[in-house]
CSV table of C-alpha atoms in Angstrom, one decimal:
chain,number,residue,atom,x,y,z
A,207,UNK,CA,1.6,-111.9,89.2
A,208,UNK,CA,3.5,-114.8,87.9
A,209,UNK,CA,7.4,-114.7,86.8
A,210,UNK,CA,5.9,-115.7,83.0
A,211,UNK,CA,3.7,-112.2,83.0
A,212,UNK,CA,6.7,-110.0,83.7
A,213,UNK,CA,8.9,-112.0,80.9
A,214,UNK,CA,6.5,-111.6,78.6
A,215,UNK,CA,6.3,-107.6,79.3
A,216,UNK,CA,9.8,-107.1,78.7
A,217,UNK,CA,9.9,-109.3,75.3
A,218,UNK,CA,7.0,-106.6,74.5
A,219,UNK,CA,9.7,-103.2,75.7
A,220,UNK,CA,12.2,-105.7,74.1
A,221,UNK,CA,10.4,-105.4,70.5
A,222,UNK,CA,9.5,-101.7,70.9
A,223,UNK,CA,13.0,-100.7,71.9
A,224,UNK,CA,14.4,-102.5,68.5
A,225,UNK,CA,11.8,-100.9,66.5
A,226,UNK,CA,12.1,-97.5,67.5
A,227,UNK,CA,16.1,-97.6,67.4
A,228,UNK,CA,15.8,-98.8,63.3
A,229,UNK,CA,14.8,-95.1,62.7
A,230,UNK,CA,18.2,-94.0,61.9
A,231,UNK,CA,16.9,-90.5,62.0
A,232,UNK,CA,15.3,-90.3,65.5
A,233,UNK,CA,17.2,-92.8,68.6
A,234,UNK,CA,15.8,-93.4,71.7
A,235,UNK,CA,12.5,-90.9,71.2
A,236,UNK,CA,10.3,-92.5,73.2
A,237,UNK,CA,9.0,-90.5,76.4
A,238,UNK,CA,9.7,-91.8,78.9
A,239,UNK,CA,10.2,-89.8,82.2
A,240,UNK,CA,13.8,-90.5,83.3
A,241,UNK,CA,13.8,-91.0,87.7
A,242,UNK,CA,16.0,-89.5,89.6
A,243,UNK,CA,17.0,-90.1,93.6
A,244,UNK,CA,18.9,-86.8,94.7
A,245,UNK,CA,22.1,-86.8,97.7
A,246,UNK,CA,23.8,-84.2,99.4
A,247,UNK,CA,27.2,-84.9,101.0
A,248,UNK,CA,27.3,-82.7,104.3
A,249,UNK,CA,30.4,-80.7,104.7
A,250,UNK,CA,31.9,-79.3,108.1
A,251,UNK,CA,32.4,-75.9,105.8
A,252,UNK,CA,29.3,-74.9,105.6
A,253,UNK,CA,28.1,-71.7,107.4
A,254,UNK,CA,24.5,-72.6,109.1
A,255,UNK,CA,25.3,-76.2,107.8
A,256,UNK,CA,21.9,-77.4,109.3
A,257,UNK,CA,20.2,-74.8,107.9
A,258,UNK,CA,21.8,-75.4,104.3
A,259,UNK,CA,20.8,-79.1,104.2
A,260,UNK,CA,17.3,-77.9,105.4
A,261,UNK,CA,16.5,-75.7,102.6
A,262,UNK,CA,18.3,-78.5,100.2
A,263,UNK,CA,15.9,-80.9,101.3
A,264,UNK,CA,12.7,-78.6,101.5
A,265,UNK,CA,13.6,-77.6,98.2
A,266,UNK,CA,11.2,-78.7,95.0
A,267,UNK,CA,12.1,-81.6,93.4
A,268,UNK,CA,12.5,-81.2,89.7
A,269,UNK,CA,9.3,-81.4,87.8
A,270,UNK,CA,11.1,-82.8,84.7
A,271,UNK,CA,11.9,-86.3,86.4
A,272,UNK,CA,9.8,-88.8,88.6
A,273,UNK,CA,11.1,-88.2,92.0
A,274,UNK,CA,12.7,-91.8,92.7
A,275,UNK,CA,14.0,-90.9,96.4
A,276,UNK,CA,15.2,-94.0,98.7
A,277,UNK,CA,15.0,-92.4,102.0
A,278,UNK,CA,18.7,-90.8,102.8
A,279,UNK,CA,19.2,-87.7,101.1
A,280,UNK,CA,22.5,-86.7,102.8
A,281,UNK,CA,25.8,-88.7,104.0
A,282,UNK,CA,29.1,-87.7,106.3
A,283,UNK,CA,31.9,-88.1,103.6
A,284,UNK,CA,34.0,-88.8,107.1
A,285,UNK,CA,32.5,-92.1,107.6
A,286,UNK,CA,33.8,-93.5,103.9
A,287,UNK,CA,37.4,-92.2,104.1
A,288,UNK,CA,37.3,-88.7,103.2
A,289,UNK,CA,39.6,-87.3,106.3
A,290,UNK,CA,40.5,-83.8,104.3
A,291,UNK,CA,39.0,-81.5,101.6
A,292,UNK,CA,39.3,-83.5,98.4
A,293,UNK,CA,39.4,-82.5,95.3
A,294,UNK,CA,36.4,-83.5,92.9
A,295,UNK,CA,38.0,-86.5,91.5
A,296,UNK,CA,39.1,-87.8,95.1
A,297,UNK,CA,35.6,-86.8,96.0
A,298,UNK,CA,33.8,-89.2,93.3
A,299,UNK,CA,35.9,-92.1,95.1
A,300,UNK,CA,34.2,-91.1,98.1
A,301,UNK,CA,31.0,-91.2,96.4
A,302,UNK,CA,31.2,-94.7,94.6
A,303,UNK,CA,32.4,-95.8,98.0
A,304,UNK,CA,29.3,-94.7,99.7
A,305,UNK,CA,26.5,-96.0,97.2
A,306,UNK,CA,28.4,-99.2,97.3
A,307,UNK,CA,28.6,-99.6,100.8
A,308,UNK,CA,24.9,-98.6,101.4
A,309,UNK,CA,23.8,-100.9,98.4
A,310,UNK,CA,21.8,-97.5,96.6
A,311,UNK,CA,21.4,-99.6,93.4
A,312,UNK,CA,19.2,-102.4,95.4
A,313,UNK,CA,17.4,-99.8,97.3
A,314,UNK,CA,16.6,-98.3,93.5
A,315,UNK,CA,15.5,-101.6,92.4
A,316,UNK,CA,13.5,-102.7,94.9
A,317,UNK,CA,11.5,-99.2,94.9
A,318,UNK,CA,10.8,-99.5,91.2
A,319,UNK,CA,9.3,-103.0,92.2
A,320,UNK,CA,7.2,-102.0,95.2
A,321,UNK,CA,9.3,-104.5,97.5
A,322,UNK,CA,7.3,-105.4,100.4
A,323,UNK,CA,8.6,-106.3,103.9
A,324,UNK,CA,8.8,-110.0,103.1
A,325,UNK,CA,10.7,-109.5,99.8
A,326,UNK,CA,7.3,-109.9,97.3
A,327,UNK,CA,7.5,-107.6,94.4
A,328,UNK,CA,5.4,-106.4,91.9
A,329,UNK,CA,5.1,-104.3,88.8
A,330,UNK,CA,2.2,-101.4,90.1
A,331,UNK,CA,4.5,-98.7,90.4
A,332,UNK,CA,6.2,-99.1,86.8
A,333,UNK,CA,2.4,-99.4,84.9
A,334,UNK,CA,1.4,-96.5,86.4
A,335,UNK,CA,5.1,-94.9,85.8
A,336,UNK,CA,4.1,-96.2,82.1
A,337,UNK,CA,0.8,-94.2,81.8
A,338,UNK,CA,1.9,-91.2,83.6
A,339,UNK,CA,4.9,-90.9,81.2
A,340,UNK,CA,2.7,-91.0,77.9
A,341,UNK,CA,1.7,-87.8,76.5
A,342,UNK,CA,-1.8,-87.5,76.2
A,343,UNK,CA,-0.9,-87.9,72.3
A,344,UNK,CA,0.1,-91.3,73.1
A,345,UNK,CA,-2.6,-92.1,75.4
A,346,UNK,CA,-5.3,-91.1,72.5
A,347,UNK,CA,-3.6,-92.7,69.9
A,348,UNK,CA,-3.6,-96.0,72.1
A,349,UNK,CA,-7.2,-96.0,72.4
A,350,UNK,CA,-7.1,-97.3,68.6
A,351,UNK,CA,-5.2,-100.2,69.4
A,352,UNK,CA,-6.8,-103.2,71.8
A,353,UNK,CA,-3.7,-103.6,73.4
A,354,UNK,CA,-2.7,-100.0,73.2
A,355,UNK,CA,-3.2,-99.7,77.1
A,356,UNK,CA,-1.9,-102.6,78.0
A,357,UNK,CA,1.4,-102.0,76.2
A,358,UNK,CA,2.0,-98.5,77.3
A,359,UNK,CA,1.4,-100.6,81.3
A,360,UNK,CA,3.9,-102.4,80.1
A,361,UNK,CA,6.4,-100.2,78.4
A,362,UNK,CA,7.6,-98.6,82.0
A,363,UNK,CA,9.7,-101.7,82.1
A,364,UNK,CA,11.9,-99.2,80.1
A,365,UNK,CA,11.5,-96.6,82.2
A,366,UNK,CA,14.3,-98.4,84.4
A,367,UNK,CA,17.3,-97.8,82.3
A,368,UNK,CA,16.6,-94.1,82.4
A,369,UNK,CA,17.1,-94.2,86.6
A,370,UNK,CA,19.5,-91.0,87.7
A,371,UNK,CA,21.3,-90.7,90.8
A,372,UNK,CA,22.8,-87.0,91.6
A,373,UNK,CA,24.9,-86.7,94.4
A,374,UNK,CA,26.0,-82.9,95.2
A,375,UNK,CA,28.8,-81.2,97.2
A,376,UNK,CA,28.3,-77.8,98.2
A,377,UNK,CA,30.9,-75.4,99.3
A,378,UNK,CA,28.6,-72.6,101.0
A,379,UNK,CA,30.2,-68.9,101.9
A,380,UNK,CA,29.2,-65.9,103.4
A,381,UNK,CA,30.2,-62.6,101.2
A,382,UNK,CA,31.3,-60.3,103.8
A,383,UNK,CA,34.2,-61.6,104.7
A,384,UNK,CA,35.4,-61.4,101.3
A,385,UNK,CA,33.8,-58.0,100.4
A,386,UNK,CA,35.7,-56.9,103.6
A,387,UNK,CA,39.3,-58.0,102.2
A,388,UNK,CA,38.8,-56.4,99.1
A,389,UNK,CA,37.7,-52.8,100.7
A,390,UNK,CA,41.2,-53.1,102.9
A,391,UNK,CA,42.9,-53.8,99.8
A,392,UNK,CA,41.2,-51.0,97.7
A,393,UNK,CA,41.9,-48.7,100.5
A,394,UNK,CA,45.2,-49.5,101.0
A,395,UNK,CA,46.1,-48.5,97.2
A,396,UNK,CA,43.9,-45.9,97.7
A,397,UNK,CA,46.2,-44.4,100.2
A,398,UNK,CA,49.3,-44.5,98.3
A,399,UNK,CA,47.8,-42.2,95.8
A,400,UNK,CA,48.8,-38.7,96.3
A,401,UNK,CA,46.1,-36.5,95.8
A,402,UNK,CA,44.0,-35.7,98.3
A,403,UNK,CA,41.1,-35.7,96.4
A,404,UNK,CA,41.9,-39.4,94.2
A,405,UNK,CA,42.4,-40.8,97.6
A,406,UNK,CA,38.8,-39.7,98.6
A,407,UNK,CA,37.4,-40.6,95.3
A,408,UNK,CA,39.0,-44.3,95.8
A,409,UNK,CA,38.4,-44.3,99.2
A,410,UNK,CA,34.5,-43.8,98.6
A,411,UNK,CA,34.1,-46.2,95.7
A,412,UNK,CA,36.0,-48.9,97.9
A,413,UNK,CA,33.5,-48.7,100.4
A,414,UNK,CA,30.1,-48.4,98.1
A,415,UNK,CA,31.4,-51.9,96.6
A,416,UNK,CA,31.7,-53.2,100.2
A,417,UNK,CA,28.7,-52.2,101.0
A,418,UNK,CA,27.0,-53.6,97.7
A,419,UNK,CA,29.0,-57.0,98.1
A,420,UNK,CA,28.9,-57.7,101.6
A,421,UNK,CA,25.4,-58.7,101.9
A,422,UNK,CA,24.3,-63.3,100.9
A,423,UNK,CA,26.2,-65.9,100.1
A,424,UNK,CA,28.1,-67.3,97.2
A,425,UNK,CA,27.6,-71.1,96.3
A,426,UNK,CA,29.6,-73.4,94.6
A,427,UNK,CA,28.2,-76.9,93.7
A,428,UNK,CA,29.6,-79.9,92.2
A,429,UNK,CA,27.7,-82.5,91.3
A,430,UNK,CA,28.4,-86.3,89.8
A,431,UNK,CA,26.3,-87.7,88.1
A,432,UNK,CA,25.0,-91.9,88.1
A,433,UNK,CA,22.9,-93.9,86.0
A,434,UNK,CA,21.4,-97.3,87.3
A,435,UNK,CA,23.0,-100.2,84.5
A,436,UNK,CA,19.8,-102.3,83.8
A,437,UNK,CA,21.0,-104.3,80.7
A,438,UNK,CA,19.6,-107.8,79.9
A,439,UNK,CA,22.4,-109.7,82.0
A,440,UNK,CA,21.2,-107.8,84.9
A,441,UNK,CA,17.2,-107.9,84.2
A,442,UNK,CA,17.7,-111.5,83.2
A,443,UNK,CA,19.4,-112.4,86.1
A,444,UNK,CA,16.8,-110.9,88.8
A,445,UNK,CA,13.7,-111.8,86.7
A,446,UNK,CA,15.7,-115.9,87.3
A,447,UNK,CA,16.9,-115.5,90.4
A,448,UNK,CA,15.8,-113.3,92.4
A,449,UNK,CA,12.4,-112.7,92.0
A,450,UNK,CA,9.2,-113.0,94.4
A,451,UNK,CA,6.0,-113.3,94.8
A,452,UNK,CA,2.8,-115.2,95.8
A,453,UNK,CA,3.4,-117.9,92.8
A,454,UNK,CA,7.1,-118.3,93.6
A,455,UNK,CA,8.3,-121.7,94.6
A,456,UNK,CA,11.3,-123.1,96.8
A,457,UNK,CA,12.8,-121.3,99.3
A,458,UNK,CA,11.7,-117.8,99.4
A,459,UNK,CA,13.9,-116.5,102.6
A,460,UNK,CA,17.1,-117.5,100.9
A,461,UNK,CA,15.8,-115.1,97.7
A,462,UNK,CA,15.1,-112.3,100.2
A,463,UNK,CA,18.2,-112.7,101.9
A,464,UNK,CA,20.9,-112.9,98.5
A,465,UNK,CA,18.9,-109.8,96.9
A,466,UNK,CA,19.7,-108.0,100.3
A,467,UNK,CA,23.6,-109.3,99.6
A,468,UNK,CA,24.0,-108.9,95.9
A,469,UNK,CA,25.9,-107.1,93.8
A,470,UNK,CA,24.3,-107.2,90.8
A,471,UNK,CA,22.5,-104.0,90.7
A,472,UNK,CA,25.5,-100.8,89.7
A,473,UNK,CA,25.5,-97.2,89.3
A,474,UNK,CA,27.4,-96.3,86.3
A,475,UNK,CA,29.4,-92.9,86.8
A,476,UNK,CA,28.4,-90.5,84.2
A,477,UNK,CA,30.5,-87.4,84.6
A,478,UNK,CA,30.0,-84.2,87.3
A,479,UNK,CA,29.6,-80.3,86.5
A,480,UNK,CA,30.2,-77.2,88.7
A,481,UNK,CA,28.0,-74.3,89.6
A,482,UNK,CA,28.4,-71.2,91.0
A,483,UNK,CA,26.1,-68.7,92.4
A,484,UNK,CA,25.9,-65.2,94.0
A,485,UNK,CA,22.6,-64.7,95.5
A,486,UNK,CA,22.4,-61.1,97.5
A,487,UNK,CA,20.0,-59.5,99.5
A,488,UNK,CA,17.5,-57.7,97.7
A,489,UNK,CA,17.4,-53.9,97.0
A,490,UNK,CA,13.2,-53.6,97.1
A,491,UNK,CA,13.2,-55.6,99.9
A,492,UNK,CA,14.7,-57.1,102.9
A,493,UNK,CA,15.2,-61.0,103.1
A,494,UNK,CA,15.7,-62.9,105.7
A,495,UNK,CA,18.7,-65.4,106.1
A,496,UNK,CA,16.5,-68.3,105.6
A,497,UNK,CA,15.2,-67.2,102.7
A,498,UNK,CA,18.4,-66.1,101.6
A,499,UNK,CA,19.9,-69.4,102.1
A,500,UNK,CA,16.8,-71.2,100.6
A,501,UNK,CA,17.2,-69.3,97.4
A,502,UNK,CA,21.1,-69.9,97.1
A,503,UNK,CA,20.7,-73.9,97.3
A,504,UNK,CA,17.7,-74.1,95.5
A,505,UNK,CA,19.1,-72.2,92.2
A,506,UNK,CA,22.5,-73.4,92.1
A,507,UNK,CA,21.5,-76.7,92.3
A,508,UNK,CA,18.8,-75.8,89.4
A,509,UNK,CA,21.7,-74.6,87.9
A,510,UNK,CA,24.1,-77.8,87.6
A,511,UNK,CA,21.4,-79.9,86.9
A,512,UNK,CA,20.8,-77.9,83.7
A,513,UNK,CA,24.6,-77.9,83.1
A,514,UNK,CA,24.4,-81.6,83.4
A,515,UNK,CA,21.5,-81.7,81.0
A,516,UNK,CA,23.3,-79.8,78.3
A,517,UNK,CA,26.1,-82.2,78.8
A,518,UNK,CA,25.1,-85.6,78.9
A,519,UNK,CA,22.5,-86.7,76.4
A,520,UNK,CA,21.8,-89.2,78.1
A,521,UNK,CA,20.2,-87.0,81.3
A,522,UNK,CA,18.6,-84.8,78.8
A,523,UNK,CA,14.6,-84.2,79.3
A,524,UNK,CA,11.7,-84.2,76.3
A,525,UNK,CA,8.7,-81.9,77.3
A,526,UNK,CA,5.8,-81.7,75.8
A,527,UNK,CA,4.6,-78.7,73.6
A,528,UNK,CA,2.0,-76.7,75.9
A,529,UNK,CA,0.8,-74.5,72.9
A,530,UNK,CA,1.1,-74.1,69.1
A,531,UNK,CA,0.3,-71.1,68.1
A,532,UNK,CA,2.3,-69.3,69.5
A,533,UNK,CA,5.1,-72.0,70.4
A,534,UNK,CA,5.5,-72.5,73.6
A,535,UNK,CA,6.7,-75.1,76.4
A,536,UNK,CA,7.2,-75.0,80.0
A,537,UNK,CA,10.5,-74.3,80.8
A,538,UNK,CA,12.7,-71.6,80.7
A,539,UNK,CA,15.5,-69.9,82.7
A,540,UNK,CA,16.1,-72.9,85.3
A,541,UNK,CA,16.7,-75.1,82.8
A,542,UNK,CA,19.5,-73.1,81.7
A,543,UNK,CA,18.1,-71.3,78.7
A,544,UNK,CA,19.4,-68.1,76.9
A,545,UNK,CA,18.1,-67.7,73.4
A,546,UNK,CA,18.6,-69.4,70.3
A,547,UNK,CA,18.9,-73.0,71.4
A,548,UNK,CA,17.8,-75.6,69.6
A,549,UNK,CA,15.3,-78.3,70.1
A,550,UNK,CA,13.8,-81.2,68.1
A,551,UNK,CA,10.1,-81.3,67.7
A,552,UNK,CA,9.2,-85.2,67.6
A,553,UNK,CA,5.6,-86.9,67.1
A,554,UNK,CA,3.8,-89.7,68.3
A,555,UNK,CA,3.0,-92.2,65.7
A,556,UNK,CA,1.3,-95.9,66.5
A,557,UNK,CA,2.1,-99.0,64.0
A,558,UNK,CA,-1.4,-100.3,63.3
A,559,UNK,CA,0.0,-103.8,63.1
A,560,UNK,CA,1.8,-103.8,66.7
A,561,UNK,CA,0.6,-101.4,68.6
A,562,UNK,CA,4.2,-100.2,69.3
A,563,UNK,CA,4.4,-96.5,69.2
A,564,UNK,CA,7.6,-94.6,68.2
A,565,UNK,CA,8.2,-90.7,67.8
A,566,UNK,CA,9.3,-89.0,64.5
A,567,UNK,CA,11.2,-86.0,63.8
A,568,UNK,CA,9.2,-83.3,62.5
A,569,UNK,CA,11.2,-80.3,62.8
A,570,UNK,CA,13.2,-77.9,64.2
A,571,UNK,CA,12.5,-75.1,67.0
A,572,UNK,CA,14.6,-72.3,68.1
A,573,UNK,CA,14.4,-70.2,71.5
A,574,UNK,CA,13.2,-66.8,70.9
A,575,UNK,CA,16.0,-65.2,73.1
A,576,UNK,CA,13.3,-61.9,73.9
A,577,UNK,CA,10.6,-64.4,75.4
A,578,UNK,CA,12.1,-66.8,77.6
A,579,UNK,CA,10.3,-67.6,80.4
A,580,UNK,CA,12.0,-67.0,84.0
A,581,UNK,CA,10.9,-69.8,86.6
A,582,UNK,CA,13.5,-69.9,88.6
A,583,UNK,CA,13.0,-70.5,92.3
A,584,UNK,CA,12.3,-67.6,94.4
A,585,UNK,CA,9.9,-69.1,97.1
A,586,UNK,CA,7.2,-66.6,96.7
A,587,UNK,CA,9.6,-63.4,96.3
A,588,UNK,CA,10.2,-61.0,94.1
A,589,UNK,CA,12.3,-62.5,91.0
A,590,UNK,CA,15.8,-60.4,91.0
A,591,UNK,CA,19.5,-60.1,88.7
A,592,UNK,CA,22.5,-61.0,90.2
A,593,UNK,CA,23.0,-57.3,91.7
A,594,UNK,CA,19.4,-57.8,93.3
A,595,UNK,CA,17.2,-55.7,91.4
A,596,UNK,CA,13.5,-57.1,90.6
A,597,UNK,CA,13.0,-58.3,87.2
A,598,UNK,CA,9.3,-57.8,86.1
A,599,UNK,CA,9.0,-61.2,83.8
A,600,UNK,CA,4.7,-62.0,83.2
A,601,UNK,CA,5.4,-64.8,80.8
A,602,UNK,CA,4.2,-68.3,81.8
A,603,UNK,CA,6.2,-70.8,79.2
A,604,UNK,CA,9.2,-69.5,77.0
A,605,UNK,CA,8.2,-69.1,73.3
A,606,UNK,CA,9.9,-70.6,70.3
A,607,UNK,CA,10.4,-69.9,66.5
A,608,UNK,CA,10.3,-72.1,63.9
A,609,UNK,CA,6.8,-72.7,62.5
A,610,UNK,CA,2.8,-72.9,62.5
A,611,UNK,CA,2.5,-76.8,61.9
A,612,UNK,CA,3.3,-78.2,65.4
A,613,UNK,CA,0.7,-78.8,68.3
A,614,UNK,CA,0.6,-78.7,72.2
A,615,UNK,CA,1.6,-82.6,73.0
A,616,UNK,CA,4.4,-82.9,70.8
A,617,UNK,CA,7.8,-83.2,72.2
A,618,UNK,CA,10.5,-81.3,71.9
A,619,UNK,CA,14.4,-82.1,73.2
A,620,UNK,CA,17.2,-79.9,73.3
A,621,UNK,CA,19.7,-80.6,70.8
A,622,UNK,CA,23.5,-79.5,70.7
């Protein structure tokens, strides 16, 4: 398609954008599926490293984002100057260092615009981003509008601002080790005491927590958090100067070749969290190490990414309501919920004049803290606590409170 087509598209988002942020009571409600391309940095520490970045890897990608991946989803830390065990700040050096050097913002880029092998690009990939971010509330409101479908195409222009880059470090332990230094410890004191029979008491609790403990792995996880910058300087500037396609004219080799250097295309650093897991074997039943190690990596990771959600409102998700009566929405305990959080219920409404859709506040939810729905990842086992006893959870969706007058498609978002 021509250069002109794709201008005009984002003076459409452009006009959208500004009309949905005048609604001082509701900013920056319109769905849109945020992206998100996910990196692990390898780590000499782990134990069955090449197991760990198996499972992290095999692991399911979030369903609350559109899985943006580049290719690479690990790097050596080594190669871009870490030489020791950093701390997290020296660590997010590293990190800037890396997407820098391997030029992760272009890669992002040039996968939103379906870049071919000779540098062409086009918009498929963000129309059909467009339609499959709508809520089938804005998809049947559209069809009132002759240009309903063509703008919602079009609106996945914005979906490009809301690209996410996660980069994790994981620090990966076996338990028994540690369960062992505790039992010499415990029996240590234990022998100092001078009844015969408090010694054998101490003695025999020391070794029952061993035993409980020594069993898994404990995982800690840091991860930082980057945003792609596309601001109007930067979409401007590519839309003018580096674009291609079929229509393009002058040299269209020297375009390739300065998108491949440039440096116009940054990752803004939002902020990190921490997460720490215990994951143990289970008492009904027997796992193995793989699945052991699958179900430590996969839930920690679930874990910070909910941290980081809480956190940044920026990186926060809007789902859609799956029923009304009663209330309830597909997510649950992976997403980090407890009870009694809160969540704005918005709606889709359509100007009849433009076309442009915005969403409204309608109300307010709360998490019913009795029926929250547990889908964490267990890969097929039976769900468990902490100490590794099977929960028996039936629900399918967590349930909220907070009235009859909202219906399945409306979105909710977490509020603080």
């Amino acid at each position: 398609m021509k250069l002109k087509k794709v201008l005009f598209a984002m003076l459409v988002v452009a006009s959208s954008n500004c009309f949905a942020q005048s609604n001082k009571d509701v900013k920056d409600v319109k769905y849109r599926r945020s992206s998100l391309h996910t990196i692990l940095i390898e780590s000499d520490n782990f134990p069955k490293k090449e197991s760990v970045i198996k499972s992290y890897n095999a692991a399911p990608f979030p369903e609350k984002y559109d899985n943006h991946s580049i290719g690479e989803k690990s790097f050596d830390p080594k190669k871009y100057g870490a030489t020791k065990e950093l701390s997290d700040d020296e660590m997010a050096v590293v990190v800037a260092k890396y997407l820098k050097d391997n030029k992760v913002g272009n890669k992002l880029v040039a996968k939103w615009f379906d870049r071919k092998a000779n540098g062409f690009f086009d918009i498929d990939l963000i129309s059909q981003r467009g339609l499959i971010s709508a809520s089938f509330t804005d998809i049947k409101t559209a069809e009132a509008s002759a240009e309903g479908k063509a703008l919602l195409q079009t609106a996945g222009l914005d979906l490009i601002n809301n690209t996410f880059v996660v980069v994790s470090k994981m620090k990966f332990y076996e338990n028994e080790p540690v369960a062992r230094a505790a039992r010499e410890a415990a029996v240590l004191a234990a022998g100092k005491l001078g009844m015969a029979v408090l010694r054998d008491k101490a003695m025999d609790v020391a070794n029952k927590g061993y035993e409980k403990a020594k069993e898994g792995y404990s995982v800690w996880t840091t991860s930082y958090l980057y945003k792609l910058k596309w601001d109007d300087t930067t979409s401007n500037t590519f839309y003018q100067d580096l674009w291609i396609d079929a229509s393009t004219e002058g040299n269209v080799a020297e375009k390739k070749a300065n998108f491949d250097k440039s440096d116009l295309f940054q990752l803004e650093f939002i902020g990190s969290e921490n997460s720490t897991s215990l994951v143990t074997f289970s008492l009904s039943e027997k796992r193995t190490e793989a699945q052991i190690i699958n179900l430590a990596v996969t839930r920690n990771v679930d874990n910070v990414y909910a941290k980081l959600q809480k956190k940044y409102d920026v990186f926060k998700t809007k789902v859609p309501l799956f029923t009304g009566n009663p209330l309830t929405a597909k997510i649950g305990m992976k997403e980090g919920l407890e009870g009694g959080e809160k969540f704005e219920v918005l709606e889709a409404n359509m100007d009849p004049k433009t076309g442009i859709i915005e969403y409204k506040k309608k109300g307010t939810i709360k998490v019913d803290k009795n029926l929250i729905w547990d889908n964490r990842y267990n890969a097929g086992l039976p769900i468990t606590d902490e100490t590794g006893a099977e929960i028996k959870n039936p629900l399918n969706g967590t349930t909220f409170e907070g009235g009859s007058k909202f219906y399945p498609g409306m979105l909710i978002r977490q509020v603080n």
